[in-house]
Coordinates of C-alpha atoms and ligand atoms in Angstrom, one line a residue:
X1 CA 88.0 24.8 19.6
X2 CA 88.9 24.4 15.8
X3 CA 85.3 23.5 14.5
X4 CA 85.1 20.2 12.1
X5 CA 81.9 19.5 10.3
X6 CA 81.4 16.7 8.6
X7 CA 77.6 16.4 6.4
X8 CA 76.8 12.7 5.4
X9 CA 75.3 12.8 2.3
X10 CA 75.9 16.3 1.8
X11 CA 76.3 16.4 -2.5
X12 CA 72.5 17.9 -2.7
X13 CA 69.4 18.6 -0.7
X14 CA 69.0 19.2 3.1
X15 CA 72.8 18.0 3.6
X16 CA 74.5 20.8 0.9
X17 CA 71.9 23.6 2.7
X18 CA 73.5 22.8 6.1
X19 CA 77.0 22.7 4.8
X20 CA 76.5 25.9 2.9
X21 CA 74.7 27.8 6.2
X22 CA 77.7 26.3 8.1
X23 CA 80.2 27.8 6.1
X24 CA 79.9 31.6 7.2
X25 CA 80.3 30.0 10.9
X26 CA 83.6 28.9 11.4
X27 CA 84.1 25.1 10.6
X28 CA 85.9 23.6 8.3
X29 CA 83.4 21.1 6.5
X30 CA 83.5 17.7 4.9
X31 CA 81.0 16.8 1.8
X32 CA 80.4 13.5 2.1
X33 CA 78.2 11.9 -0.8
X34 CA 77.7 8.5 -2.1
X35 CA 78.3 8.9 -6.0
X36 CA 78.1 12.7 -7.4
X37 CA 81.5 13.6 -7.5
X38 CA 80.3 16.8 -9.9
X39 CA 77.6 18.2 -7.5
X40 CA 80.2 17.6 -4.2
X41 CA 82.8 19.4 -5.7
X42 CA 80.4 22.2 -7.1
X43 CA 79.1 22.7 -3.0
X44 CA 82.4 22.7 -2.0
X45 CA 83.4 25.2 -4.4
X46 CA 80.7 27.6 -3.3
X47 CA 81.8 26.9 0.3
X48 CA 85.4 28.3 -0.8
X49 CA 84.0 31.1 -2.1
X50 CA 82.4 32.3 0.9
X51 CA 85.4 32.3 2.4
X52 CA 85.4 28.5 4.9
X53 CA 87.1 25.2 4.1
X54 CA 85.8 22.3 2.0
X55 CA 86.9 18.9 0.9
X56 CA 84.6 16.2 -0.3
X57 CA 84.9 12.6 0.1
X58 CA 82.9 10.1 -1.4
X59 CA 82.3 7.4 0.9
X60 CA 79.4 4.8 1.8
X61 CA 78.1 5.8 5.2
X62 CA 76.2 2.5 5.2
X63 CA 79.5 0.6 5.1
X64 CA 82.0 1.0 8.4
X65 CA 85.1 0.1 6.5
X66 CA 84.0 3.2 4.4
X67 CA 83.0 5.4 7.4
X68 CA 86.5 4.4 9.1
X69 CA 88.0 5.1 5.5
X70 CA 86.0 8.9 5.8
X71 CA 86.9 9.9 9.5
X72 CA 90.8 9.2 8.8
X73 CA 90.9 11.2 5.9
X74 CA 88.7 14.3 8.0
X75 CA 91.8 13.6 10.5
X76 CA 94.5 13.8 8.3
X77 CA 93.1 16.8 6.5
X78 CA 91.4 18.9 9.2
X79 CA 92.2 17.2 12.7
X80 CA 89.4 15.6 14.4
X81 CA 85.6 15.6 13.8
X82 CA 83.9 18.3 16.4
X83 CA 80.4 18.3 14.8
X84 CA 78.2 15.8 13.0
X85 CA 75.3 15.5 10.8
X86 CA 73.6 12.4 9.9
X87 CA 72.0 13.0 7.3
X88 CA 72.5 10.9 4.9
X89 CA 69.6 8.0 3.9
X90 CA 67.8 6.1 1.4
X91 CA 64.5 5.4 0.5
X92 CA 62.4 2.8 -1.6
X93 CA 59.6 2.7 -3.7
X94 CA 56.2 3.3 -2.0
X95 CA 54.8 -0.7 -1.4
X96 CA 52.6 -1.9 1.4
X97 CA 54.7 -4.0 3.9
X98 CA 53.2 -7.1 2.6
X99 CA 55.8 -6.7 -0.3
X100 CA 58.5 -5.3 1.2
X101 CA 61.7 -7.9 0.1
X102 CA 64.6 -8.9 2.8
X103 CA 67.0 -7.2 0.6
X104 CA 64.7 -3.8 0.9
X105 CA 64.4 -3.9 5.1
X106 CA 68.3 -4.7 5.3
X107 CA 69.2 -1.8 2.8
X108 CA 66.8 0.3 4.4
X109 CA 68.0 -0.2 8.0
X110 CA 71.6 -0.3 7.2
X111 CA 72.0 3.2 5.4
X112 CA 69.0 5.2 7.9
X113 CA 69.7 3.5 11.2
X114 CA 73.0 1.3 11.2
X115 CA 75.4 4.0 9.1
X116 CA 74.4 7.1 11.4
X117 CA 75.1 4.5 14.5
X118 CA 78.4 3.8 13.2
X119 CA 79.1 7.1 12.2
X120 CA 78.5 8.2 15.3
X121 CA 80.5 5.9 17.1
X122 CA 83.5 7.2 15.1
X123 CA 82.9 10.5 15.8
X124 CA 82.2 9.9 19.7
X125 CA 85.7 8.4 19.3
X126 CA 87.0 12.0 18.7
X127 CA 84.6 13.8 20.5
X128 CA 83.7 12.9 23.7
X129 CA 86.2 13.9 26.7
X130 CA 85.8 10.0 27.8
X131 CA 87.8 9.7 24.9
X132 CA 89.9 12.6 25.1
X133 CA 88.3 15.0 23.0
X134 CA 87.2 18.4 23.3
X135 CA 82.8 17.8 23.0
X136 CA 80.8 18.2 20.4
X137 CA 77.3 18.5 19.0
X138 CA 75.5 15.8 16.4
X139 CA 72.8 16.0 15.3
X140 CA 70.3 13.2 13.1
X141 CA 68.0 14.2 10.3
X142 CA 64.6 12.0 11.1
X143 CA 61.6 12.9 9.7
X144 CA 57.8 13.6 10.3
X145 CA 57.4 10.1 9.1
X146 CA 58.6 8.8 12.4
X147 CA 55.5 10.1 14.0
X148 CA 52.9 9.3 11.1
X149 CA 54.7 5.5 10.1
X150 CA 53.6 6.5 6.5
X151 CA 51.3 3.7 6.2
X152 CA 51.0 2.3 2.2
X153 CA 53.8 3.9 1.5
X154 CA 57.1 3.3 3.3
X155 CA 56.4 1.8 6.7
X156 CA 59.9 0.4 6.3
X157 CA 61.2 4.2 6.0
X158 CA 59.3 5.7 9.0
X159 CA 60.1 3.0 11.3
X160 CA 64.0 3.4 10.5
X161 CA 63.4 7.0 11.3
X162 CA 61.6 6.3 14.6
X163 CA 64.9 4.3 15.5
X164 CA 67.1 7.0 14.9
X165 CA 64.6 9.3 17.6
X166 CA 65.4 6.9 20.3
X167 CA 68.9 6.3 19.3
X168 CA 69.0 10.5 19.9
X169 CA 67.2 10.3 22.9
X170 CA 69.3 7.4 25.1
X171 CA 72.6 8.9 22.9
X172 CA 71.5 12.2 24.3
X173 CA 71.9 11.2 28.1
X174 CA 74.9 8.8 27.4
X175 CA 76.9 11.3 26.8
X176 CA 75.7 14.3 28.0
X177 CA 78.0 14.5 30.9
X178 CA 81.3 13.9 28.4
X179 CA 80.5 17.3 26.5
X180 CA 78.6 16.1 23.4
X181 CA 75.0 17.1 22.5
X182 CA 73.1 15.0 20.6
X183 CA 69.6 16.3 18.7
X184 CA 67.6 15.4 16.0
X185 CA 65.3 17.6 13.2
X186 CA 62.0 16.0 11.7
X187 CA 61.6 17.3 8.2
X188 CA 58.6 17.0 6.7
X189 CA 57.9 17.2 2.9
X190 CA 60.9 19.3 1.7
X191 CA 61.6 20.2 -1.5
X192 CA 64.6 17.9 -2.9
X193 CA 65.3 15.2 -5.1
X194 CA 65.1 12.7 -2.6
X195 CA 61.1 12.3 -3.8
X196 CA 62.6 10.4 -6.9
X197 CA 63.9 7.5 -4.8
X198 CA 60.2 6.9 -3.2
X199 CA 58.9 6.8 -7.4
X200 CA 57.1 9.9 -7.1
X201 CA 59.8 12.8 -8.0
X202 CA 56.3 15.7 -8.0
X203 CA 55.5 14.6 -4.6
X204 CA 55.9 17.4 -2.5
X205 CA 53.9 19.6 -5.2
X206 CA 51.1 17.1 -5.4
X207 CA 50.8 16.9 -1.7
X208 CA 51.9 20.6 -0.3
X209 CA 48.1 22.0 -0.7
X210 CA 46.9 19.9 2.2
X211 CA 49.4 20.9 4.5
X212 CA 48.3 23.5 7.2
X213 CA 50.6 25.8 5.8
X214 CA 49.6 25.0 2.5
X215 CA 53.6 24.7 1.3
X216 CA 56.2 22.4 1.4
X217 CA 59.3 23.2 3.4
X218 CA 62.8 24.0 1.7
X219 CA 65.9 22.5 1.9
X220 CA 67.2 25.9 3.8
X221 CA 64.5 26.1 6.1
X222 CA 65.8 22.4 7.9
X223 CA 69.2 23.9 7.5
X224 CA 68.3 26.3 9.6
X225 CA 67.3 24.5 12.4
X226 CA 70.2 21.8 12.0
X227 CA 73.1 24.6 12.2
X228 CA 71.3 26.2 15.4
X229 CA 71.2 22.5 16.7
X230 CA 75.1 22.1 16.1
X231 CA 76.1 25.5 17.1
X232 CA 77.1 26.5 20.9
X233 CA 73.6 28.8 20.8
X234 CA 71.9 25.6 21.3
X235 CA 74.4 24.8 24.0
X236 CA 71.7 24.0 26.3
X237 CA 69.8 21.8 24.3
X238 CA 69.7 17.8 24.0
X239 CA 68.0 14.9 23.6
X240 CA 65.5 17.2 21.9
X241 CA 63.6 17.5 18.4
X242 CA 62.5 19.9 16.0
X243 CA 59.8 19.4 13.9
X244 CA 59.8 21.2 10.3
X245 CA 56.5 19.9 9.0
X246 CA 54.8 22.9 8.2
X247 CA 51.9 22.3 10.9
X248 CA 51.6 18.4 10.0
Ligands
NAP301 P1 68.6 14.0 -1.3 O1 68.4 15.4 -1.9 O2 68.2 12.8 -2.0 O3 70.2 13.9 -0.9 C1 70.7 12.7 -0.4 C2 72.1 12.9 -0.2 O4 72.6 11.7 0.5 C3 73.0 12.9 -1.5 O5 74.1 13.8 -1.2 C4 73.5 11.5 -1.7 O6 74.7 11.4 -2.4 C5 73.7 11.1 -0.2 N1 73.6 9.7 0.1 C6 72.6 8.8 0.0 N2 73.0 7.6 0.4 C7 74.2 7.7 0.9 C8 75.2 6.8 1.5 N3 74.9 5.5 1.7 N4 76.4 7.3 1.8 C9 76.7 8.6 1.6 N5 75.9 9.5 1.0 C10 74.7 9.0 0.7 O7 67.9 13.9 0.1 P2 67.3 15.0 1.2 O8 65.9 15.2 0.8 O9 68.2 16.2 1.2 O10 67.3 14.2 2.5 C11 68.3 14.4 3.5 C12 67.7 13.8 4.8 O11 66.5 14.4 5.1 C13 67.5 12.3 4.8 O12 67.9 11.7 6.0 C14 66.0 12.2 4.6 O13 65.5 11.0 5.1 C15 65.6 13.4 5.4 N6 64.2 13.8 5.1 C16 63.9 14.4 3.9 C17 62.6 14.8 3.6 C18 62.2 15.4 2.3 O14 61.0 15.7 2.1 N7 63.2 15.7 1.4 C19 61.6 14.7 4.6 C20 62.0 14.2 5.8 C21 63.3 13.7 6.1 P3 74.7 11.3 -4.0 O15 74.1 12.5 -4.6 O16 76.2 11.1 -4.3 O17 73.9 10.1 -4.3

């Protein structure tokens, strides 16, 4: 099978680890990102240098006209979509739920929960052998926080991540029998620059000490687990999570 990766949100962080451990395996890999041209073309330039294919696209995974927009471009570039990462999300400022805005919870729900539905959908429409596709293997990017619900900080956050665990989960057994896997990773604090969004860019420093491992995790260490996930050594494997927490 000619392996097709595409990374949402895959300019920086978790998302340019996995697409940069991918590269030595065989697929030919979209960068997605939502508005660093500079730093998607620089991780697609280090992906041509170790020898794989690499095209970014900037698109809005929140947005289906955008995702549709992304998977025909994949197409007419590289031929179908064989493996997928959501990975792509946002997050607020820490706030108690009290004074958590409508605008926030919609934003919130629509780029963690709603864009990797909907990018899954489009992939499944290549994928799956219900649909004449060859299989696959996705797998979603949740987060400790879906177990802890990060109270005073981003309940909003955590509960978006606990939907994407049981949209892996019934996904999983959906369509299991139609030759596409479907798992999930649960980071826990890793260091990227996603920190910034949540108004604390130190956070993972401040924090790391009182983890039993008394580190935070790096962005190579989820990768890691996310290309094992995708590849066919996992081929056994779905409906299932691994946690990257560092003992939390
Ligand atoms: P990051 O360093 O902030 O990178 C986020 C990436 O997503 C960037 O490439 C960004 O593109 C892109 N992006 C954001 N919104 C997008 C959208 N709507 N459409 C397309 N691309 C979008 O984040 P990270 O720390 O690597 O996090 C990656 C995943 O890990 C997320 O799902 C996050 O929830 C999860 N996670 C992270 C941690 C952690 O401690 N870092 C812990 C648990 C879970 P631009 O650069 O163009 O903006």
């Amino acid at each position: 099978m000619d392996k097709v990766l595409l990374v949402t949100g895959s300019s920086r962080g978790i998302g340019a680890a996995t697409a940069l451990l991918a590269a030595s395996q065989g697929y030919r890999i979209c960068i997605n990102y939502l508005s660093d041209h500079t730093a998607a073309e620089g991780v697609c330039q280090q992906i041509r240098a170790l020898g794989a294919t690499a095209m970014a696209v900037q698109a809005d995974v929140s947005n289906e006209d955008e995702i549709m927009r992304l998977f025909a471009r994949i197409d007419a570039e590289f031929g179908p979509v064989t493996h997928l990462v959501n990975n792509a999300a946002s997050i607020s400022q820490s706030c108690r739920v009290d004074d958590m805005s409508e605008f926030r919870l919609l934003k919130i729900m629509m780029s963690n929960v709603v864009g990797p539905m909907l990018c899954t959908k489009h992939a499944l429409l290549r994928m799956s052998k219900r649909h004449g596709g060859q299989g696959g293997s996705i797998v979603n990017v949740s987060s400790i926080a879906a177990r802890l619900g990060s109270p005073n900080e981003y309940v909003d956050y955590a509960a978006s991540k606990g939907a994407l665990d049981t949209f892996t989960i019934g996904l999983a057994k959906e369509v299991a029998a139609e030759g596409v896997r479907v798992n999930a990773v649960r980071p826990g604090y890793i260091h990227t620059d996603f920190h910034a969004l949540s108004g604390d860019p130190f956070r993972v420093s401040k924090l790391e000490g009182g983890l039993p491992m008394g580190r935070g995790g790096t962005a190579d260490e989820v990768a890691q687990a996310i290309v094992w996930l995708l590849s066919d050594q996992a081929s056994y494997a779905t409906g299932t999570f691994i946690d990257l927490g560092g003992g939390r």
